PDB file of C-alpha atoms and ligand atoms in Angstrom:
ATOM      1  CA  THR A   1      -0.392  -4.676  73.219  1.00 86.00           C
ATOM      2  CA  LEU A   2      -1.754  -5.470  69.787  1.00 94.00           C
ATOM      3  CA  SER A   3      -0.316  -4.473  66.406  1.00 93.00           C
ATOM      4  CA  THR A   4      -2.038  -1.508  64.722  1.00 93.00           C
ATOM      5  CA  ARG A   5      -3.721  -4.012  62.432  1.00 95.00           C
ATOM      6  CA  LEU A   6      -5.189  -6.169  65.219  1.00 97.00           C
ATOM      7  CA  GLU A   7      -6.043  -3.025  67.189  1.00 97.00           C
ATOM      8  CA  ARG A   8      -8.217  -1.867  64.270  1.00 96.00           C
ATOM      9  CA  VAL A   9      -9.801  -5.331  64.077  1.00 97.00           C
ATOM     10  CA  ALA A  10     -10.467  -5.233  67.841  1.00 98.00           C
ATOM     11  CA  ALA A  11     -12.361  -1.960  67.433  1.00 97.00           C
ATOM     12  CA  HIS A  12     -15.013  -3.795  65.371  1.00 98.00           C
ATOM     13  CA  VAL A  13     -15.774  -6.455  67.975  1.00 98.00           C
ATOM     14  CA  PRO A  14     -18.992  -5.504  69.773  1.00 98.00           C
ATOM     15  CA  ALA A  15     -18.954  -5.113  73.560  1.00 98.00           C
ATOM     16  CA  GLY A  16     -20.238  -8.225  75.284  1.00 98.00           C
ATOM     17  CA  ALA A  17     -19.549 -10.429  72.258  1.00 98.00           C
ATOM     18  CA  ARG A  18     -18.900 -14.136  72.447  1.00 98.00           C
ATOM     19  CA  LEU A  19     -16.085 -14.290  69.911  1.00 98.00           C
ATOM     20  CA  ALA A  20     -14.713 -17.121  67.784  1.00 98.00           C
ATOM     21  CA  ASP A  21     -11.273 -16.141  66.514  1.00 98.00           C
ATOM     22  CA  ILE A  22     -10.420 -18.560  63.720  1.00 98.00           C
ATOM     23  CA  GLY A  23      -6.732 -18.928  62.860  1.00 98.00           C
ATOM     24  CA  SER A  24      -5.880 -17.291  66.160  1.00 98.00           C
ATOM     25  CA  ASP A  25      -2.150 -18.094  66.115  1.00 97.00           C
ATOM     26  CA  HIS A  26      -0.850 -16.747  69.469  1.00 97.00           C
ATOM     27  CA  GLY A  27      -4.375 -15.955  70.593  1.00 98.00           C
ATOM     28  CA  TYR A  28      -3.475 -12.288  71.023  1.00 98.00           C
ATOM     29  CA  LEU A  29      -6.816 -10.889  69.807  1.00 98.00           C
ATOM     30  CA  PRO A  30      -9.176 -12.822  72.134  1.00 98.00           C
ATOM     31  CA  VAL A  31      -6.781 -12.474  75.080  1.00 98.00           C
ATOM     32  CA  ALA A  32      -6.484  -8.676  74.660  1.00 98.00           C
ATOM     33  CA  LEU A  33     -10.266  -8.282  74.289  1.00 98.00           C
ATOM     34  CA  MET A  34     -10.943 -10.486  77.317  1.00 98.00           C
ATOM     35  CA  ARG A  35      -8.382  -8.609  79.436  1.00 98.00           C
ATOM     36  CA  ARG A  36     -10.009  -5.312  78.485  1.00 97.00           C
ATOM     37  CA  GLY A  37     -13.410  -6.661  79.480  1.00 97.00           C
ATOM     38  CA  VAL A  38     -14.769  -6.073  75.969  1.00 98.00           C
ATOM     39  CA  ILE A  39     -15.907  -9.632  75.318  1.00 98.00           C
ATOM     40  CA  GLU A  40     -17.733 -12.137  77.484  1.00 98.00           C
ATOM     41  CA  ALA A  41     -16.027 -15.291  76.231  1.00 98.00           C
ATOM     42  CA  ALA A  42     -14.030 -16.587  73.286  1.00 98.00           C
ATOM     43  CA  VAL A  43     -13.038 -19.628  71.315  1.00 98.00           C
ATOM     44  CA  ALA A  44      -9.607 -19.553  69.694  1.00 98.00           C
ATOM     45  CA  GLY A  45      -9.434 -21.984  66.772  1.00 98.00           C
ATOM     46  CA  GLU A  46      -6.199 -23.160  65.202  1.00 98.00           C
ATOM     47  CA  VAL A  47      -5.586 -25.795  62.556  1.00 98.00           C
ATOM     48  CA  ALA A  48      -1.829 -26.124  63.146  1.00 98.00           C
ATOM     49  CA  LEU A  49      -0.207 -27.598  66.232  1.00 98.00           C
ATOM     50  CA  THR A  50       2.506 -24.987  66.921  1.00 98.00           C
ATOM     51  CA  PRO A  51       0.145 -21.959  66.912  1.00 98.00           C
ATOM     52  CA  PHE A  52      -2.441 -24.047  68.813  1.00 98.00           C
ATOM     53  CA  HIS A  53       0.076 -24.619  71.611  1.00 98.00           C
ATOM     54  CA  SER A  54       1.107 -20.995  71.476  1.00 98.00           C
ATOM     55  CA  ALA A  55      -2.544 -19.860  71.899  1.00 98.00           C
ATOM     56  CA  GLN A  56      -2.944 -22.273  74.819  1.00 98.00           C
ATOM     57  CA  ARG A  57       0.159 -20.776  76.433  1.00 98.00           C
ATOM     58  CA  THR A  58      -1.045 -17.157  76.025  1.00 98.00           C
ATOM     59  CA  VAL A  59      -4.424 -18.071  77.547  1.00 98.00           C
ATOM     60  CA  ARG A  60      -2.776 -19.912  80.449  1.00 98.00           C
ATOM     61  CA  ASP A  61      -0.227 -17.144  81.101  1.00 98.00           C
ATOM     62  CA  ASN A  62      -3.125 -14.697  81.405  1.00 98.00           C
ATOM     63  CA  ASP A  63      -5.142 -17.088  83.562  1.00 98.00           C
ATOM     64  CA  LEU A  64      -8.094 -16.914  81.158  1.00 98.00           C
ATOM     65  CA  GLN A  65      -8.818 -20.655  80.748  1.00 98.00           C
ATOM     66  CA  GLN A  66     -12.277 -20.102  82.284  1.00 98.00           C
ATOM     67  CA  HIS A  67     -13.200 -17.687  79.503  1.00 98.00           C
ATOM     68  CA  ILE A  68     -11.229 -18.669  76.414  1.00 98.00           C
ATOM     69  CA  THR A  69     -11.366 -22.163  74.957  1.00 98.00           C
ATOM     70  CA  VAL A  70      -8.558 -23.052  72.570  1.00 98.00           C
ATOM     71  CA  ARG A  71      -9.461 -25.738  70.024  1.00 98.00           C
ATOM     72  CA  LEU A  72      -7.406 -27.564  67.444  1.00 98.00           C
ATOM     73  CA  ALA A  73      -9.780 -27.498  64.475  1.00 98.00           C
ATOM     74  CA  ASN A  74     -10.051 -26.678  60.796  1.00 98.00           C
ATOM     75  CA  GLY A  75     -11.869 -23.381  60.228  1.00 98.00           C
ATOM     76  CA  LEU A  76     -15.346 -23.006  61.683  1.00 98.00           C
ATOM     77  CA  ALA A  77     -15.263 -26.581  63.020  1.00 98.00           C
ATOM     78  CA  ALA A  78     -13.807 -24.873  66.121  1.00 98.00           C
ATOM     79  CA  ILE A  79     -17.291 -23.476  66.844  1.00 98.00           C
ATOM     80  CA  GLU A  80     -19.750 -25.600  68.853  1.00 96.00           C
ATOM     81  CA  PRO A  81     -23.441 -24.744  69.359  1.00 92.00           C
ATOM     82  CA  GLY A  82     -22.941 -24.413  73.133  1.00 95.00           C
ATOM     83  CA  ASP A  83     -20.464 -21.582  72.540  1.00 97.00           C
ATOM     84  CA  ARG A  84     -23.335 -19.257  71.554  1.00 97.00           C
ATOM     85  CA  VAL A  85     -20.913 -17.296  69.398  1.00 98.00           C
ATOM     86  CA  THR A  86     -22.058 -13.801  68.381  1.00 98.00           C
ATOM     87  CA  ALA A  87     -18.967 -12.670  66.435  1.00 98.00           C
ATOM     88  CA  VAL A  88     -16.438 -14.461  64.262  1.00 98.00           C
ATOM     89  CA  SER A  89     -13.037 -12.978  63.421  1.00 98.00           C
ATOM     90  CA  ILE A  90     -10.830 -14.419  60.674  1.00 98.00           C
ATOM     91  CA  CYS A  91      -7.704 -12.327  60.231  1.00 98.00           C
ATOM     92  CA  GLY A  92      -4.301 -12.292  58.606  1.00 96.00           C
ATOM     93  CA  MET A  93      -5.048 -14.679  55.736  1.00 96.00           C
ATOM     94  CA  GLY A  94      -5.708 -14.314  52.019  1.00 96.00           C
ATOM     95  CA  GLY A  95      -9.274 -13.379  51.076  1.00 97.00           C
ATOM     96  CA  GLU A  96      -9.702 -16.664  49.179  1.00 98.00           C
ATOM     97  CA  THR A  97      -8.665 -18.653  52.256  1.00 98.00           C
ATOM     98  CA  ILE A  98     -11.128 -16.718  54.432  1.00 98.00           C
ATOM     99  CA  ARG A  99     -13.836 -17.326  51.821  1.00 98.00           C
ATOM    100  CA  ASP A 100     -13.069 -21.068  51.760  1.00 98.00           C
ATOM    101  CA  ILE A 101     -13.198 -21.239  55.577  1.00 98.00           C
ATOM    102  CA  LEU A 102     -16.590 -19.488  55.572  1.00 98.00           C
ATOM    103  CA  ASP A 103     -17.929 -21.595  52.720  1.00 98.00           C
ATOM    104  CA  SER A 104     -16.928 -24.983  54.072  1.00 97.00           C
ATOM    105  CA  GLY A 105     -18.075 -24.039  57.580  1.00 97.00           C
ATOM    106  CA  LYS A 106     -21.404 -22.408  56.631  1.00 94.00           C
ATOM    107  CA  ALA A 107     -23.359 -25.023  58.593  1.00 94.00           C
ATOM    108  CA  ARG A 108     -21.673 -23.800  61.808  1.00 96.00           C
ATOM    109  CA  LEU A 109     -23.056 -20.278  61.396  1.00 96.00           C
ATOM    110  CA  SER A 110     -26.489 -19.368  62.756  1.00 94.00           C
ATOM    111  CA  GLY A 111     -26.591 -16.243  60.565  1.00 95.00           C
ATOM    112  CA  GLU A 112     -26.749 -14.036  63.669  1.00 95.00           C
ATOM    113  CA  GLU A 113     -22.994 -13.598  63.980  1.00 97.00           C
ATOM    114  CA  ARG A 114     -21.107 -10.484  63.024  1.00 98.00           C
ATOM    115  CA  LEU A 115     -18.185 -11.378  60.753  1.00 98.00           C
ATOM    116  CA  ILE A 116     -14.982  -9.382  61.242  1.00 98.00           C
ATOM    117  CA  LEU A 117     -12.639 -10.287  58.418  1.00 98.00           C
ATOM    118  CA  GLN A 118      -9.145  -9.021  57.748  1.00 98.00           C
ATOM    119  CA  PRO A 119      -7.934 -10.336  54.390  1.00 96.00           C
ATOM    120  CA  ASN A 120      -4.437  -9.748  53.032  1.00 92.00           C
ATOM    121  CA  GLY A 121      -5.425  -9.494  49.371  1.00 92.00           C
ATOM    122  CA  GLY A 122      -8.211 -11.413  47.621  1.00 95.00           C
ATOM    123  CA  GLU A 123     -10.868  -8.980  48.879  1.00 97.00           C
ATOM    124  CA  GLN A 124     -12.949  -9.235  45.705  1.00 97.00           C
ATOM    125  CA  PRO A 125     -13.664 -12.992  45.910  1.00 98.00           C
ATOM    126  CA  LEU A 126     -14.368 -12.575  49.620  1.00 98.00           C
ATOM    127  CA  ARG A 127     -16.900  -9.779  49.006  1.00 98.00           C
ATOM    128  CA  GLN A 128     -18.433 -11.894  46.228  1.00 98.00           C
ATOM    129  CA  TRP A 129     -18.983 -14.719  48.731  1.00 98.00           C
ATOM    130  CA  LEU A 130     -20.506 -12.309  51.248  1.00 98.00           C
ATOM    131  CA  MET A 131     -22.952 -10.988  48.660  1.00 98.00           C
ATOM    132  CA  ASN A 132     -23.855 -14.468  47.379  1.00 97.00           C
ATOM    133  CA  ASN A 133     -24.555 -15.578  50.932  1.00 97.00           C
ATOM    134  CA  GLY A 134     -26.657 -12.586  51.934  1.00 97.00           C
ATOM    135  CA  TYR A 135     -24.133 -10.667  54.023  1.00 98.00           C
ATOM    136  CA  ARG A 136     -24.193  -6.889  53.955  1.00 98.00           C
ATOM    137  CA  ILE A 137     -20.945  -4.995  54.512  1.00 98.00           C
ATOM    138  CA  LEU A 138     -21.412  -2.729  57.543  1.00 97.00           C
ATOM    139  CA  SER A 139     -17.979  -1.245  57.721  1.00 97.00           C
ATOM    140  CA  GLU A 140     -14.662  -1.519  55.915  1.00 96.00           C
ATOM    141  CA  GLU A 141     -11.275   0.081  56.044  1.00 94.00           C
ATOM    142  CA  VAL A 142      -7.856  -0.039  54.420  1.00 94.00           C
ATOM    143  CA  LEU A 143      -4.776   0.349  56.537  1.00 90.00           C
ATOM    144  CA  ARG A 144      -1.098   0.297  55.816  1.00 87.00           C
ATOM    145  CA  GLU A 145       1.410  -1.254  58.188  1.00 86.00           C
ATOM    146  CA  ASN A 146       4.955  -2.449  57.476  1.00 85.00           C
ATOM    147  CA  LEU A 147       4.564  -1.632  53.763  1.00 85.00           C
ATOM    148  CA  PHE A 148       1.473  -3.796  53.414  1.00 86.00           C
ATOM    149  CA  ASP A 149      -2.096  -2.771  52.648  1.00 87.00           C
ATOM    150  CA  TYR A 150      -4.557  -4.561  54.878  1.00 92.00           C
ATOM    151  CA  GLU A 151      -8.317  -4.447  54.655  1.00 96.00           C
ATOM    152  CA  ILE A 152     -10.925  -5.009  57.310  1.00 98.00           C
ATOM    153  CA  ILE A 153     -14.419  -6.038  56.252  1.00 98.00           C
ATOM    154  CA  VAL A 154     -17.251  -6.242  58.773  1.00 98.00           C
ATOM    155  CA  ALA A 155     -20.461  -7.954  57.647  1.00 98.00           C
ATOM    156  CA  GLU A 156     -23.798  -9.202  58.931  1.00 98.00           C
ATOM    157  CA  ARG A 157     -26.688 -11.091  57.356  1.00 97.00           C
ATOM    158  CA  ALA A 158     -29.333  -8.887  55.770  1.00 96.00           C
ATOM    159  CA  GLU A 159     -32.285  -9.007  53.401  1.00 91.00           C
ATOM    160  CA  SER A 160     -31.378  -8.751  49.698  1.00 88.00           C
ATOM    161  CA  VAL A 161     -27.786  -7.665  49.249  1.00 94.00           C
ATOM    162  CA  SER A 162     -26.481  -6.628  45.852  1.00 96.00           C
ATOM    163  CA  TYR A 163     -23.252  -4.948  44.823  1.00 98.00           C
ATOM    164  CA  THR A 164     -21.952  -3.897  41.412  1.00 96.00           C
ATOM    165  CA  ASP A 165     -18.746  -5.396  39.976  1.00 95.00           C
ATOM    166  CA  GLN A 166     -16.864  -2.216  40.929  1.00 95.00           C
ATOM    167  CA  GLU A 167     -18.245  -2.293  44.463  1.00 97.00           C
ATOM    168  CA  LEU A 168     -17.066  -5.894  44.817  1.00 97.00           C
ATOM    169  CA  TYR A 169     -13.657  -4.879  43.492  1.00 96.00           C
ATOM    170  CA  PHE A 170     -13.054  -1.710  45.554  1.00 97.00           C
ATOM    171  CA  GLY A 171     -15.397  -2.194  48.485  1.00 98.00           C
ATOM    172  CA  PRO A 172     -18.799  -0.441  48.439  1.00 97.00           C
ATOM    173  CA  LEU A 173     -18.207   1.757  51.482  1.00 97.00           C
ATOM    174  CA  GLN A 174     -14.575   2.507  50.732  1.00 96.00           C
ATOM    175  CA  MET A 175     -15.578   3.754  47.282  1.00 96.00           C
ATOM    176  CA  GLN A 176     -17.807   6.288  49.006  1.00 95.00           C
ATOM    177  CA  ALA A 177     -15.445   7.267  51.816  1.00 95.00           C
ATOM    178  CA  ARG A 178     -12.302   7.624  49.642  1.00 96.00           C
ATOM    179  CA  SER A 179      -9.950   7.678  52.632  1.00 93.00           C
ATOM    180  CA  PRO A 180      -6.292   8.669  52.059  1.00 93.00           C
ATOM    181  CA  ALA A 181      -5.152   5.073  52.734  1.00 91.00           C
ATOM    182  CA  PHE A 182      -7.688   3.787  50.199  1.00 93.00           C
ATOM    183  CA  LEU A 183      -6.641   6.268  47.481  1.00 95.00           C
ATOM    184  CA  ASP A 184      -2.928   5.540  48.141  1.00 93.00           C
ATOM    185  CA  LYS A 185      -3.542   1.824  47.786  1.00 93.00           C
ATOM    186  CA  TRP A 186      -5.310   2.195  44.444  1.00 95.00           C
ATOM    187  CA  GLN A 187      -2.765   4.692  43.103  1.00 95.00           C
ATOM    188  CA  ARG A 188      -0.067   2.096  43.760  1.00 94.00           C
ATOM    189  CA  LYS A 189      -2.190  -0.657  42.181  1.00 94.00           C
ATOM    190  CA  LEU A 190      -2.814   1.458  39.085  1.00 96.00           C
ATOM    191  CA  ARG A 191       0.930   2.047  38.597  1.00 95.00           C
ATOM    192  CA  LEU A 192       1.567  -1.702  38.855  1.00 93.00           C
ATOM    193  CA  LYS A 193      -1.153  -2.531  36.337  1.00 92.00           C
ATOM    194  CA  GLN A 194       0.102   0.112  33.899  1.00 92.00           C
ATOM    195  CA  GLN A 195       3.606  -1.341  34.214  1.00 90.00           C
ATOM    196  CA  THR A 196       2.243  -4.807  33.528  1.00 88.00           C
ATOM    197  CA  LEU A 197       0.348  -3.594  30.468  1.00 87.00           C
ATOM    198  CA  SER A 198       3.277  -1.675  28.991  1.00 86.00           C
ATOM    199  CA  HIS A 199       5.509  -4.693  29.571  1.00 80.00           C
ATOM    200  CA  PHE A 200       2.994  -6.886  27.685  1.00 71.00           C
ATOM    201  CA  THR A 201       3.052  -4.472  24.768  1.00 69.00           C
ATOM    202  CA  ARG A 202       6.816  -4.025  24.616  1.00 64.00           C
ATOM    203  CA  ALA A 203       7.666  -7.718  25.009  1.00 62.00           C
ATOM    204  CA  GLN A 204       4.925  -8.705  22.534  1.00 61.00           C
ATOM    205  CA  GLN A 205       4.636 -11.903  24.462  1.00 62.00           C
ATOM    206  CA  ALA A 206       2.057 -14.496  23.610  1.00 61.00           C
ATOM    207  CA  LEU A 207       0.041 -13.788  26.725  1.00 68.00           C
ATOM    208  CA  PRO A 208      -3.489 -14.986  27.178  1.00 77.00           C
ATOM    209  CA  GLU A 209      -5.631 -12.262  25.669  1.00 80.00           C
ATOM    210  CA  ALA A 210      -8.192 -12.704  28.439  1.00 82.00           C
ATOM    211  CA  LYS A 211      -5.587 -11.846  31.071  1.00 83.00           C
ATOM    212  CA  VAL A 212      -4.515  -8.674  29.234  1.00 85.00           C
ATOM    213  CA  GLN A 213      -8.175  -7.668  28.903  1.00 89.00           C
ATOM    214  CA  GLU A 214      -8.726  -8.231  32.615  1.00 90.00           C
ATOM    215  CA  VAL A 215      -5.739  -6.093  33.643  1.00 90.00           C
ATOM    216  CA  ALA A 216      -6.765  -3.390  31.156  1.00 92.00           C
ATOM    217  CA  ARG A 217     -10.329  -3.361  32.472  1.00 93.00           C
ATOM    218  CA  GLU A 218      -9.150  -3.147  36.087  1.00 93.00           C
ATOM    219  CA  ALA A 219      -6.716  -0.324  35.217  1.00 95.00           C
ATOM    220  CA  GLN A 220      -9.587   1.554  33.604  1.00 95.00           C
ATOM    221  CA  TRP A 221     -11.835   1.065  36.642  1.00 95.00           C
ATOM    222  CA  ILE A 222      -9.070   2.363  38.904  1.00 96.00           C
ATOM    223  CA  ALA A 223      -8.363   5.363  36.665  1.00 95.00           C
ATOM    224  CA  GLU A 224     -12.080   6.217  36.687  1.00 95.00           C
ATOM    225  CA  LEU A 225     -12.242   5.837  40.453  1.00 93.00           C
ATOM    226  CA  LEU A 226      -9.292   8.106  41.107  1.00 92.00           C
TER     227      LEU A 226
HETATM  228  N1  LIG B 301      -5.263 -14.201  63.156  1.00 63.54           N
HETATM  229  C1  LIG B 301      -3.896 -13.878  63.549  1.00 63.54           C
HETATM  230  C2  LIG B 301      -3.545 -12.477  63.127  1.00 63.54           C
HETATM  231  O1  LIG B 301      -4.299 -11.901  62.357  1.00 63.54           O
HETATM  232  O2  LIG B 301      -2.520 -11.958  63.562  1.00 63.54           O
HETATM  233  C3  LIG B 301      -2.923 -14.867  62.962  1.00 63.54           C
HETATM  234  C4  LIG B 301      -2.703 -14.801  61.480  1.00 63.54           C
HETATM  235  S1  LIG B 301      -1.642 -16.081  60.910  1.00 63.54           S
HETATM  236  C5  LIG B 301      -0.827 -15.298  59.597  1.00 63.54           C
HETATM  237  C6  LIG B 301      -2.758 -17.228  60.167  1.00 63.54           C
HETATM  238  C7  LIG B 301      -3.118 -18.354  61.091  1.00 63.54           C
HETATM  239  O3  LIG B 301      -4.260 -19.008  60.576  1.00 63.54           O
HETATM  240  C8  LIG B 301      -2.029 -19.392  61.219  1.00 63.54           C
HETATM  241  O4  LIG B 301      -1.732 -19.604  62.576  1.00 63.54           O
HETATM  242  C9  LIG B 301      -2.649 -20.651  60.576  1.00 63.54           C
HETATM  243  O5  LIG B 301      -2.254 -21.840  61.213  1.00 63.54           O
HETATM  244  C10 LIG B 301      -4.131 -20.380  60.769  1.00 63.54           C
HETATM  245  N2  LIG B 301      -5.016 -21.049  59.811  1.00 63.54           N
HETATM  246  C11 LIG B 301      -4.888 -21.111  58.459  1.00 63.54           C
HETATM  247  N3  LIG B 301      -5.894 -21.820  57.924  1.00 63.54           N
HETATM  248  C12 LIG B 301      -6.693 -22.201  58.950  1.00 63.54           C
HETATM  249  C13 LIG B 301      -7.891 -22.966  59.043  1.00 63.54           C
HETATM  250  N4  LIG B 301      -8.465 -23.493  57.963  1.00 63.54           N
HETATM  251  N5  LIG B 301      -8.436 -23.163  60.265  1.00 63.54           N
HETATM  252  C14 LIG B 301      -7.850 -22.649  61.369  1.00 63.54           C
HETATM  253  N6  LIG B 301      -6.718 -21.925  61.341  1.00 63.54           N
HETATM  254  C15 LIG B 301      -6.145 -21.701  60.154  1.00 63.54           C
END
């Protein structure tokens, strides 16, 4: 069984996909999807030796070596043209790390793949990369598990994609949907930013003015959103 978080990620993988799960750790996501008959084949990529061995073990224990290839590789270097990958999942990492993996591995993408991304923070720079590289966000959600807010961002290449600064910050679809988990997340964020700002004022610290301005602007965006 998958965690709630990976279960929500799994729901965005299309039936019949050939999946590359980058940073697979134990390999739970591709193994669960293969066992359920959702996907046709998978590559599990890992950059570190211990999780690489752990993914190999999960695949072997489930007798799925014919369908899931585990590769020790940095980011999208795990993907080979013969894999005919149709979906790429990158989950459980900071948004900046996911962005860097996508950016340095761009040459490995055909542009036909669906990207299923689950950042832990750093969503704004990740959405900025998606926009700059012509990916449209098809679906997104916020979920809370073990006192953490997680986001899932699903994207595919499209003609002309453009988002406003606020859409990049909050997520264009989440801003529209205003789910309870989304509103909870931003209520908490607003309280934190207000605390930061009042601390700045009280302590009269010599803080970089640009930083104060940034926090103030974000707090205002959030207040307007809510
Ligand atoms: N994807 C799984 C999940 O969501 O539960 C595992 C998340 S785990 C916190 C992050 C994994 O990504 C680690 O096993 C780490 O070794 C791997 N990782 C980090 N950077 C990577 C990279 N550049 N290429 C491949 N794997 C990477």
